[in-house]
PDB file of C-alpha atoms and ligand atoms in Angstrom:
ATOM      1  CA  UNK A 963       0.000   0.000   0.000  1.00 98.00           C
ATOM      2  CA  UNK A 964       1.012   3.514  -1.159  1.00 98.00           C
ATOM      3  CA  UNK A 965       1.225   5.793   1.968  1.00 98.00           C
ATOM      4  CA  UNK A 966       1.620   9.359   2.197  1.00 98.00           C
ATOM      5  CA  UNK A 967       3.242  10.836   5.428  1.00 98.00           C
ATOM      6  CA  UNK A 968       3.494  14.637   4.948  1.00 99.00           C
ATOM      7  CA  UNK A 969       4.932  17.409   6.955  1.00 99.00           C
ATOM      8  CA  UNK A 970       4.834  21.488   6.776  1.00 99.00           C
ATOM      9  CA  UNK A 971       8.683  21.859   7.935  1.00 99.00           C
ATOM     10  CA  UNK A 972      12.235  19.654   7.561  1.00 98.00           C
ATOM     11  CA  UNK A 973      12.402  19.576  11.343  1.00 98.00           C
ATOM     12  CA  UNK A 974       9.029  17.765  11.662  1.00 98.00           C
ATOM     13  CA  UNK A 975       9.911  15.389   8.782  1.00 98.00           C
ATOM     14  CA  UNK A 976      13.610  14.542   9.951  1.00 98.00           C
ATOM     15  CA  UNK A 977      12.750  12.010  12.430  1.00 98.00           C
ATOM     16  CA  UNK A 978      11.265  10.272   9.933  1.00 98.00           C
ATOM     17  CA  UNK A 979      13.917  10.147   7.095  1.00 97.00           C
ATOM     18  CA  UNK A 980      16.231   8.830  10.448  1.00 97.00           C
ATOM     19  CA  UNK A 981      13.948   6.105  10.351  1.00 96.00           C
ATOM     20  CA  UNK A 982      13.947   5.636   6.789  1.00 95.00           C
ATOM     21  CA  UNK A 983      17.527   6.373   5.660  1.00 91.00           C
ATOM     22  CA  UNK A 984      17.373   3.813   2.768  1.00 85.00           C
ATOM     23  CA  UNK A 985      15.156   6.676   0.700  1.00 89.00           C
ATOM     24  CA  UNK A 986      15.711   7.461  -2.860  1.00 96.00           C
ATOM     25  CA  UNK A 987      14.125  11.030  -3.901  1.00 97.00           C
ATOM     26  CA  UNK A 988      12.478  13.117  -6.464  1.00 98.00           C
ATOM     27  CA  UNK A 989      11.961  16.869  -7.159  1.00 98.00           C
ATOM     28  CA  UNK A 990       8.584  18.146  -8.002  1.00 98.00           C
ATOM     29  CA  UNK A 991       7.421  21.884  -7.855  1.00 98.00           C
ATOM     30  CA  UNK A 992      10.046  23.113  -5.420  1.00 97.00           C
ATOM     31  CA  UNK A 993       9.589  19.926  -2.975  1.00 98.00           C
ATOM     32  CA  UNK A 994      11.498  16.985  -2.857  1.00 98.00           C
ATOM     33  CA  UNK A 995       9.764  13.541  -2.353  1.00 98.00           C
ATOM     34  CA  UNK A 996      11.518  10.842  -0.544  1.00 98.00           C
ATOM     35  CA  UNK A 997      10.637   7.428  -1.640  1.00 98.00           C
ATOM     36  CA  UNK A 998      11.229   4.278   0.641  1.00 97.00           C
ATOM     37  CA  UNK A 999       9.970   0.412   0.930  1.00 97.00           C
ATOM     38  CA  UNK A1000       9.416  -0.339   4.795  1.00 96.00           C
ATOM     39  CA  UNK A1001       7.024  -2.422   6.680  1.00 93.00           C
ATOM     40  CA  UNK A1002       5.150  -3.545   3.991  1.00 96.00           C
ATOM     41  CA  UNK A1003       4.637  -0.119   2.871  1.00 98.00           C
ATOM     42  CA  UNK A1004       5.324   1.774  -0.356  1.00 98.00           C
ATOM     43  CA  UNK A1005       6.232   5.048   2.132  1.00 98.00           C
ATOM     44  CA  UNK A1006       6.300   8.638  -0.097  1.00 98.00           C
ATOM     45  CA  UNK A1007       7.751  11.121   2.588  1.00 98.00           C
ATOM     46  CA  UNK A1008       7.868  15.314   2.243  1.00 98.00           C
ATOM     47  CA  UNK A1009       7.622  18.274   3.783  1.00 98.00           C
ATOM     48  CA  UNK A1010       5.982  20.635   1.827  1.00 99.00           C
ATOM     49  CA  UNK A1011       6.754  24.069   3.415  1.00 99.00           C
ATOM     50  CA  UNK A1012       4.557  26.405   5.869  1.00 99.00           C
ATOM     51  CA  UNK A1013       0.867  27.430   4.812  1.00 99.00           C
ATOM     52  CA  UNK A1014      -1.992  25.988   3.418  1.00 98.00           C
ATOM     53  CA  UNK A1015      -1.056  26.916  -0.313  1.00 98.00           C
ATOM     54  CA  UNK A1016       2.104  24.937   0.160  1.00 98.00           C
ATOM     55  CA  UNK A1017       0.685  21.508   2.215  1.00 99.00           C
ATOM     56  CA  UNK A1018      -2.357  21.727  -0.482  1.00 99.00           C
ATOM     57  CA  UNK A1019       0.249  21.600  -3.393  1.00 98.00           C
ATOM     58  CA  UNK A1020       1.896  18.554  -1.720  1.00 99.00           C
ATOM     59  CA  UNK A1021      -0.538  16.801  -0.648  1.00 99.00           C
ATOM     60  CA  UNK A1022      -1.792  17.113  -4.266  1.00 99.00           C
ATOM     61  CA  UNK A1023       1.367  15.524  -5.827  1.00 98.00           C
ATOM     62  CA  UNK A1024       1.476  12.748  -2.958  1.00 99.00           C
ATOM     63  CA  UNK A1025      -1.848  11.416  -4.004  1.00 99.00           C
ATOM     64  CA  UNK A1026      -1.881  12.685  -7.987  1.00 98.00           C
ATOM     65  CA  UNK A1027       1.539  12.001  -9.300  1.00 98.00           C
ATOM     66  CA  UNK A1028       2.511   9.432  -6.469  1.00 98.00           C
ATOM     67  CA  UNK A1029      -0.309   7.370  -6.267  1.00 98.00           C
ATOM     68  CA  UNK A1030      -0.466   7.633  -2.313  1.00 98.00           C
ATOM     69  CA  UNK A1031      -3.786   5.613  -0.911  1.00 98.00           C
ATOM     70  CA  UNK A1032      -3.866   6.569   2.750  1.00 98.00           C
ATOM     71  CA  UNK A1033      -2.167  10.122   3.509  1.00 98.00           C
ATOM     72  CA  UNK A1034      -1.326  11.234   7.343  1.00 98.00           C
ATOM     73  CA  UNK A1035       0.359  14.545   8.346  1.00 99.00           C
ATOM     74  CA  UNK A1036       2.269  14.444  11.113  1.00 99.00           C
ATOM     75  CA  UNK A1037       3.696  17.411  13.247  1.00 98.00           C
ATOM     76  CA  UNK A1038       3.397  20.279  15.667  1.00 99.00           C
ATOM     77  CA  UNK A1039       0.556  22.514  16.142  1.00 99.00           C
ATOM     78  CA  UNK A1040      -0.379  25.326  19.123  1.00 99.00           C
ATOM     79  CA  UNK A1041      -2.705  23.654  22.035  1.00 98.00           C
ATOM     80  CA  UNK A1042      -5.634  26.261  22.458  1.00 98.00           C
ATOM     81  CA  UNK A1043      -7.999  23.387  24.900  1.00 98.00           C
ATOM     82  CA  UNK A1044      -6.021  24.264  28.193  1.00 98.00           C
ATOM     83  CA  UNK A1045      -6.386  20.498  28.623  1.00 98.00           C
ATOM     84  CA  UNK A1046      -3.235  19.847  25.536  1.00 98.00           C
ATOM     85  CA  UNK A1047       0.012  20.616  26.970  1.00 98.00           C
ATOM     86  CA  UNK A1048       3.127  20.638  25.282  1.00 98.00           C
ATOM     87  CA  UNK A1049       4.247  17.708  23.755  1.00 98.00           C
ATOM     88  CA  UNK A1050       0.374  15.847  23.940  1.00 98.00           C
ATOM     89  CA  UNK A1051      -0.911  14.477  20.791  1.00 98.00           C
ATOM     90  CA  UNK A1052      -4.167  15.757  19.346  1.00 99.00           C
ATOM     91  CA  UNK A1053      -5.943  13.962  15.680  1.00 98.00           C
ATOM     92  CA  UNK A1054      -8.293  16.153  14.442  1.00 98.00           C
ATOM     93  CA  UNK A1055     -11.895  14.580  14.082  1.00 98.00           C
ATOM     94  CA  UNK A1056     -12.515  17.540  11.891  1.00 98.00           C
ATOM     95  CA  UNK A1057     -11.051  20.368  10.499  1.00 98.00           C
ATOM     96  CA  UNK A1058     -11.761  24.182   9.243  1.00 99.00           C
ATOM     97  CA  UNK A1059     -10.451  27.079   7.819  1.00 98.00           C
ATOM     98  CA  UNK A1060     -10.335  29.921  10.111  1.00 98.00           C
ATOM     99  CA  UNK A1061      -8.883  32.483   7.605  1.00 98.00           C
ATOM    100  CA  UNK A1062     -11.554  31.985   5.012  1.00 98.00           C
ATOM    101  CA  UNK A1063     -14.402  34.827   5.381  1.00 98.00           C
ATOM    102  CA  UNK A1064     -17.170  35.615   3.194  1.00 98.00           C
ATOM    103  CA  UNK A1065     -19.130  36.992   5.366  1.00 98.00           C
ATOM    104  CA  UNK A1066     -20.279  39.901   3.442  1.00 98.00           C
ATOM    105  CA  UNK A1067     -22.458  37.464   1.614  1.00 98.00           C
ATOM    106  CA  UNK A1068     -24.178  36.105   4.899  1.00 98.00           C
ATOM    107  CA  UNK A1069     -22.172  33.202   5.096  1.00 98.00           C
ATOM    108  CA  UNK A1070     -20.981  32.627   8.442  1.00 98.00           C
ATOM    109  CA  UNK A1071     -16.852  32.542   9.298  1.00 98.00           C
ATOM    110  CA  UNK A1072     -15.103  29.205   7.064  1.00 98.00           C
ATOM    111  CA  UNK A1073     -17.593  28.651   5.219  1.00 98.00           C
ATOM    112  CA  UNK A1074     -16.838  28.024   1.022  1.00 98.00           C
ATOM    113  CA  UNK A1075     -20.051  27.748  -0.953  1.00 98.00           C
ATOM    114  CA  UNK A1076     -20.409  23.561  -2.377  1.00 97.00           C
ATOM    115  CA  UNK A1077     -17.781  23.058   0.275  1.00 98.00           C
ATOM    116  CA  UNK A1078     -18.775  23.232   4.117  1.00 98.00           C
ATOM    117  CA  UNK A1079     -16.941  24.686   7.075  1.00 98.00           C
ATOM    118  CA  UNK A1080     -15.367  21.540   8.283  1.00 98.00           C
ATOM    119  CA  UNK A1081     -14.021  18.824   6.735  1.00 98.00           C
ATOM    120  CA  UNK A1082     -14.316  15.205   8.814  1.00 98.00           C
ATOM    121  CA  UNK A1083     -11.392  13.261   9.195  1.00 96.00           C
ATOM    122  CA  UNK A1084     -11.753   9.144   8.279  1.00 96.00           C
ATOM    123  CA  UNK A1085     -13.311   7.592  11.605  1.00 97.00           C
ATOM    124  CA  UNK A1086     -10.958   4.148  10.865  1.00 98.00           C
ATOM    125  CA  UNK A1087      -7.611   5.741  10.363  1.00 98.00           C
ATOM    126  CA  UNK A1088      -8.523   8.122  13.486  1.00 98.00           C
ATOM    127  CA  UNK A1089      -9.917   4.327  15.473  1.00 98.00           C
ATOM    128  CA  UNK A1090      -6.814   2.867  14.894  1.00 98.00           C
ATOM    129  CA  UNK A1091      -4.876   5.778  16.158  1.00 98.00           C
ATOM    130  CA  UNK A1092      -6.754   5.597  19.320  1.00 98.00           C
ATOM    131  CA  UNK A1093      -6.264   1.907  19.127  1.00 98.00           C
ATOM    132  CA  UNK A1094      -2.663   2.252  19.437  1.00 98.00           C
ATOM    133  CA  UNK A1095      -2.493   5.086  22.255  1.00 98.00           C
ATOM    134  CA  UNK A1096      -4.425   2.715  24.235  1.00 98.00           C
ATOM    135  CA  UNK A1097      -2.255  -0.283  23.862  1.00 98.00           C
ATOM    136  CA  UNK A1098       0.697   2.175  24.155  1.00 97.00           C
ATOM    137  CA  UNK A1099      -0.897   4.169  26.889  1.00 98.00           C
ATOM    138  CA  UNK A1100      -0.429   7.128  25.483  1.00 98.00           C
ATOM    139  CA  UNK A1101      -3.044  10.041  26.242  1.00 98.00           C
ATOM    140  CA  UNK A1102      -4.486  10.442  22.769  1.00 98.00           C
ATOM    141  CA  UNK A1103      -6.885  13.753  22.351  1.00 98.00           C
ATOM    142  CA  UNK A1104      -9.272  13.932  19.624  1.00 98.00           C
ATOM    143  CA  UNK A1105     -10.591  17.315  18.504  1.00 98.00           C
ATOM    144  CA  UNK A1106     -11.453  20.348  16.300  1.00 99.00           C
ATOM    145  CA  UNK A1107      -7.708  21.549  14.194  1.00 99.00           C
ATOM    146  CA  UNK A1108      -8.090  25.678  12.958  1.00 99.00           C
ATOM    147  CA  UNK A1109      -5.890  25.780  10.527  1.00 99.00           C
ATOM    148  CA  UNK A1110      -4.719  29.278   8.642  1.00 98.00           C
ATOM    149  CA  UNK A1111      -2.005  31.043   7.379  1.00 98.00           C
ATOM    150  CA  UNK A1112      -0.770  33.137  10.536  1.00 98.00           C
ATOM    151  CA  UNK A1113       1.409  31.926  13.501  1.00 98.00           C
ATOM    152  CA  UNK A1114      -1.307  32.198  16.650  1.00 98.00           C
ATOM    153  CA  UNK A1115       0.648  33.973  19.263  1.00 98.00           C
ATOM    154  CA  UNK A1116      -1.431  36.153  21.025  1.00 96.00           C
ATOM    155  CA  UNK A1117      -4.305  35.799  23.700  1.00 97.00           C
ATOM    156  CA  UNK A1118      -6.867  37.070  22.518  1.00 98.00           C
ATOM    157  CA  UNK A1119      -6.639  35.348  19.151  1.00 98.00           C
ATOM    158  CA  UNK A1120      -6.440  32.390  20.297  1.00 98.00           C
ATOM    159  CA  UNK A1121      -9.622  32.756  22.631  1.00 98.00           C
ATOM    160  CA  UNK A1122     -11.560  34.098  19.148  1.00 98.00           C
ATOM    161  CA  UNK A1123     -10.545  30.512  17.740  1.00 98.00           C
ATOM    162  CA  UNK A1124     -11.930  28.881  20.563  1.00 98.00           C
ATOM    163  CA  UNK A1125     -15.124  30.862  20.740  1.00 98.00           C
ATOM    164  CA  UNK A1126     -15.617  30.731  16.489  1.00 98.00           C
ATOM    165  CA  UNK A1127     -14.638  27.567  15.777  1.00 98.00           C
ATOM    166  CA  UNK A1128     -14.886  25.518  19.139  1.00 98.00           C
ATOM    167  CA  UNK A1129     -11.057  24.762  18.222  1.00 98.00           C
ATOM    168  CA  UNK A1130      -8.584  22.637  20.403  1.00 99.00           C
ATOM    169  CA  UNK A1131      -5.499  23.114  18.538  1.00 99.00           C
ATOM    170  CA  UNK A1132      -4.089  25.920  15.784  1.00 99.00           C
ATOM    171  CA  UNK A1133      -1.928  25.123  12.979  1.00 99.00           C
ATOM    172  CA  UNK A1134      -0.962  26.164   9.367  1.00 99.00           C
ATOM    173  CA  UNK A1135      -1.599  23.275   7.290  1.00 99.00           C
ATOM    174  CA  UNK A1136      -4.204  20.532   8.569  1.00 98.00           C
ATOM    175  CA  UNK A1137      -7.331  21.893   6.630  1.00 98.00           C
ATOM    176  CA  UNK A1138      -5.673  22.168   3.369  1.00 98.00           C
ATOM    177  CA  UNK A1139      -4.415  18.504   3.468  1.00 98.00           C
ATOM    178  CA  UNK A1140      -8.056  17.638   4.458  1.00 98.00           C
ATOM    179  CA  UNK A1141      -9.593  19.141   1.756  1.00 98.00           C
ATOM    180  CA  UNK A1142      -7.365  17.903  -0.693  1.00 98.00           C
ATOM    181  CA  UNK A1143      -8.026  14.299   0.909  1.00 98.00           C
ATOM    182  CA  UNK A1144     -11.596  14.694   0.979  1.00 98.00           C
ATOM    183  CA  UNK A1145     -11.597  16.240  -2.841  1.00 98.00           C
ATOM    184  CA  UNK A1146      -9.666  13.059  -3.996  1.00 98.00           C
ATOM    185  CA  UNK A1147     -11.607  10.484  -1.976  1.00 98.00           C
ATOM    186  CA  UNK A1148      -8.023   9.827  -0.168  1.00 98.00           C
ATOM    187  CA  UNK A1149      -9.014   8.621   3.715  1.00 98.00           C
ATOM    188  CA  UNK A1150      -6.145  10.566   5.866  1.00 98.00           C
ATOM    189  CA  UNK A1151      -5.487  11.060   9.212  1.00 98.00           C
ATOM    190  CA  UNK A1152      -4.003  14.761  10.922  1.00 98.00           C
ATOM    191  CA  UNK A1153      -1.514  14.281  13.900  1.00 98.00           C
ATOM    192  CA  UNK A1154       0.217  16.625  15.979  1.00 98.00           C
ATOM    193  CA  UNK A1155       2.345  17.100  19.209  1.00 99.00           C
ATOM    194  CA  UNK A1156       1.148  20.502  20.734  1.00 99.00           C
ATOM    195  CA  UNK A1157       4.805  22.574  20.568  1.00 99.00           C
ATOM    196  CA  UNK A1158       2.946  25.890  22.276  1.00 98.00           C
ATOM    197  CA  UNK A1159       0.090  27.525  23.770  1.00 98.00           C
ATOM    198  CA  UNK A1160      -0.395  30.217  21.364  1.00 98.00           C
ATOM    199  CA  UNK A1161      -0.141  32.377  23.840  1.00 98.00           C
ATOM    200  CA  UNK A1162       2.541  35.561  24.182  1.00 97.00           C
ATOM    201  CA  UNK A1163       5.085  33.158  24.804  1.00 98.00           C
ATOM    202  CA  UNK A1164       4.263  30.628  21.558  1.00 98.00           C
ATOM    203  CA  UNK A1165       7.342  31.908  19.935  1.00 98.00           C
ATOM    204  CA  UNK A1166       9.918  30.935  22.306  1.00 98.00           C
ATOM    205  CA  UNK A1167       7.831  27.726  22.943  1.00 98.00           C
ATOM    206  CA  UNK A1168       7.677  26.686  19.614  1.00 98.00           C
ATOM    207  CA  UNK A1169      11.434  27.135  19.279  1.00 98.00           C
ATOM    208  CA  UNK A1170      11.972  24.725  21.981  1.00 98.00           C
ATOM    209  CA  UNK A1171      10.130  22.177  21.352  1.00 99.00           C
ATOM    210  CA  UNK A1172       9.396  22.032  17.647  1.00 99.00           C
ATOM    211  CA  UNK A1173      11.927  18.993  17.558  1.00 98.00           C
ATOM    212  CA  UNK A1174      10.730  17.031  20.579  1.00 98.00           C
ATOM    213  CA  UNK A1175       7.136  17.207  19.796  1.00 99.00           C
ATOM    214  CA  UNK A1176       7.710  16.716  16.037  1.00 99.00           C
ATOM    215  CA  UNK A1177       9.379  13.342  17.188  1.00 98.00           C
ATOM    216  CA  UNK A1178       6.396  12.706  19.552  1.00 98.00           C
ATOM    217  CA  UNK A1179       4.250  12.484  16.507  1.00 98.00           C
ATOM    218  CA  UNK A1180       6.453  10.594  14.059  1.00 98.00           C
ATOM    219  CA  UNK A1181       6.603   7.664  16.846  1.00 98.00           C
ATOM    220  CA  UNK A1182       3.329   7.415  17.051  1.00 98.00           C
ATOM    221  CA  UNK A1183       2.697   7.706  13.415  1.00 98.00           C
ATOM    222  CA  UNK A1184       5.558   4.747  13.377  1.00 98.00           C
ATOM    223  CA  UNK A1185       3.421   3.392  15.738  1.00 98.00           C
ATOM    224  CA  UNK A1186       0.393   3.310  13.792  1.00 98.00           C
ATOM    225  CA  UNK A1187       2.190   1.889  10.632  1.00 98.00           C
ATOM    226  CA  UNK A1188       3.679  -1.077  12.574  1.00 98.00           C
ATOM    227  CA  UNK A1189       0.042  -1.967  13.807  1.00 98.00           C
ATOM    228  CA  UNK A1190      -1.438  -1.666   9.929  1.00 97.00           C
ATOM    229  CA  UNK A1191      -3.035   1.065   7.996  1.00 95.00           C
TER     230      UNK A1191
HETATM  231  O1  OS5 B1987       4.091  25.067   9.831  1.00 66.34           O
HETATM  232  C1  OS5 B1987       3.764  26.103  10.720  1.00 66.34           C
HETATM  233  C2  OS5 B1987       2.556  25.729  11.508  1.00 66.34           C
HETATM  234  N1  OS5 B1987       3.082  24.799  12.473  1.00 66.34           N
HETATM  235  C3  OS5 B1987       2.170  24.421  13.565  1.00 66.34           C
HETATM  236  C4  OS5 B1987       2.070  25.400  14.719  1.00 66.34           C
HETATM  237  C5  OS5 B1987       1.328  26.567  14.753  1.00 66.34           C
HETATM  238  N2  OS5 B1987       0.574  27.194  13.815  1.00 66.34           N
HETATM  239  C6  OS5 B1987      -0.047  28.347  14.170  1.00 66.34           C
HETATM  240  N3  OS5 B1987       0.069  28.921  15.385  1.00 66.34           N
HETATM  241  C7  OS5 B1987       0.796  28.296  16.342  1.00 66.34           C
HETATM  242  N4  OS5 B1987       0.892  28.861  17.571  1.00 66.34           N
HETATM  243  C8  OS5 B1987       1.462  27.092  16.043  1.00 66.34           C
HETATM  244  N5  OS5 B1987       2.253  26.266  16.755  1.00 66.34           N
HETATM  245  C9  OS5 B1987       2.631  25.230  15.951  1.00 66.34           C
HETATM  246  C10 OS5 B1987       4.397  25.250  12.832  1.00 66.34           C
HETATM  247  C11 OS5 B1987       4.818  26.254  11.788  1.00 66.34           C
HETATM  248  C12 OS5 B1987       4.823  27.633  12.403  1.00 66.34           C
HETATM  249  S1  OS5 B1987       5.626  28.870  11.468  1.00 66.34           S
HETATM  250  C13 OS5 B1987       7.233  28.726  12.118  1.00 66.34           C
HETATM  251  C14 OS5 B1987       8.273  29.501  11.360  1.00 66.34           C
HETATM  252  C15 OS5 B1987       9.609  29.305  12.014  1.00 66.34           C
HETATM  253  C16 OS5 B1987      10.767  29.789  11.206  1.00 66.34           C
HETATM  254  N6  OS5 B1987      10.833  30.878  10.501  1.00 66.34           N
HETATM  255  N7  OS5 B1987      12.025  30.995   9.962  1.00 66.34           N
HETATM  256  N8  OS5 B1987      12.727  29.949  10.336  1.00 66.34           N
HETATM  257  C17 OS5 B1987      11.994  29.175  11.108  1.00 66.34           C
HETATM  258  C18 OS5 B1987      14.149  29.766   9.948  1.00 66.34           C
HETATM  259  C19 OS5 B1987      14.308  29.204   8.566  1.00 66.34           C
HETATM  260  C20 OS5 B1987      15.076  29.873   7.636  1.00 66.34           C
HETATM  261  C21 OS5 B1987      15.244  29.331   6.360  1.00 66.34           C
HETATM  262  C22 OS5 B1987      14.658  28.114   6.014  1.00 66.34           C
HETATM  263  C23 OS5 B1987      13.917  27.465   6.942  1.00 66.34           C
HETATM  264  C24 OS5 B1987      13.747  27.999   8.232  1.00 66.34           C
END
């Protein structure tokens, strides 16, 4: 099976390619795909850069050019539930856009018109994950990913996200990848180790610990593959 595991920045993808070091690799559009038989699996490994334009455009090639089946995105995101601390894992059971407002046409905040204002995640990839954390016992939360193209760090911001959206975790990427999954009838699966609180301080958070919790959730997603997609 053809399985996409996709990541916005190098330092949330490395842990995997230290897994993987057998990779061969391919350019397309300004990424670079790494390629690698393990477990069974037919792996396709990137990082596609920050933002939803960027994820969207990889995600695209994963499933278009590379044939992926299955697609999960692993990495960090900002914990806005006070209950996700940092290095906790969150999947999204569904996922918006925060940034997208046409509300001058009486649509309310996310919404696209013959799209909706969340996108569901697939119920057995996000089963399975649980499936694991319990035989692990790991602390697995499942909730609402915000995803748009600013850097939450700021109170009151983050509160908004809560309030709007009913959002337990911010990040830059996860919506794009589930649209593009959902579009292309690709079941995926959105992972992340909270890095920050983005809060005043998510800057100086994020710096120290973008590389512990990005290795939180690639062992985990390791994890997952070992027990079968
Ligand atoms: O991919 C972006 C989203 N990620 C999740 C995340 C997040 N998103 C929104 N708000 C929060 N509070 C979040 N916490 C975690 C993480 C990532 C955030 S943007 C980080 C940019 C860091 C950076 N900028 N320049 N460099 C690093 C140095 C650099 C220079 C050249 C090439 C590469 C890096």
């Amino acid at each position: 099976m053809k399985v996409a595991i996709l990541s916005a920045m190098r330092e949330e993808i490395t842990p995997f390619l230290q897994k993987y070091p057998h990779h061969t690799q391919k350019e397309i559009g300004g990424n670079t795909y790494f390629l690698v038989n393990a477990g069974g699996y037919e792996l396709i490994l990137a990082y596609s850069k920050i933002g939803k334009v960027h994820a969207a455009l990889s995600a695209s090639t994963m499933i278009l050019h590379f044939g992926a089946e299955k697609l999960i995105f692993s990495g960090v995101a900002g914990g806005l539930n006070p209950s996700l601390k940092v290095g906790d894992l969150i999947i999204a059971n569904k996922l918006c856009q925060y940034d997208v407002d046409i509300t001058a046409f009486g649509h309310p905040l996310g919404f696209i018109p013959e799209s909706s204002v969340y996108i569901e995640a697939n119920l057995t990839l996000n089963a399975l994950a649980h499936e694991v954390a319990r035989e692990k016992g790991i602390t697995l939360q499942e909730g609402i990913i915000a995803s748009g193209d600013s850097f939450i760090a700021n109170r009151e911001k983050k509160q908004w996200l809560i309030d709007t959206f009913g959002a337990d975790a911010v990040e830059m990427e996860g919506a794009s990848v589930a649209n593009v999954c959902h579009l292309l009838r690709v079941p995926f699966c959105i992972l992340r180790s909270i890095s920050d609180s983005a809060d005043g301080e998510a800057d100086v958070s994020f710096d120290e610990f973008l590389e512990s919790s990005a290795k939180v959730s690639a062992d985990f997603v390791e994890a997952m593959l070992q027990k079968g997609l």
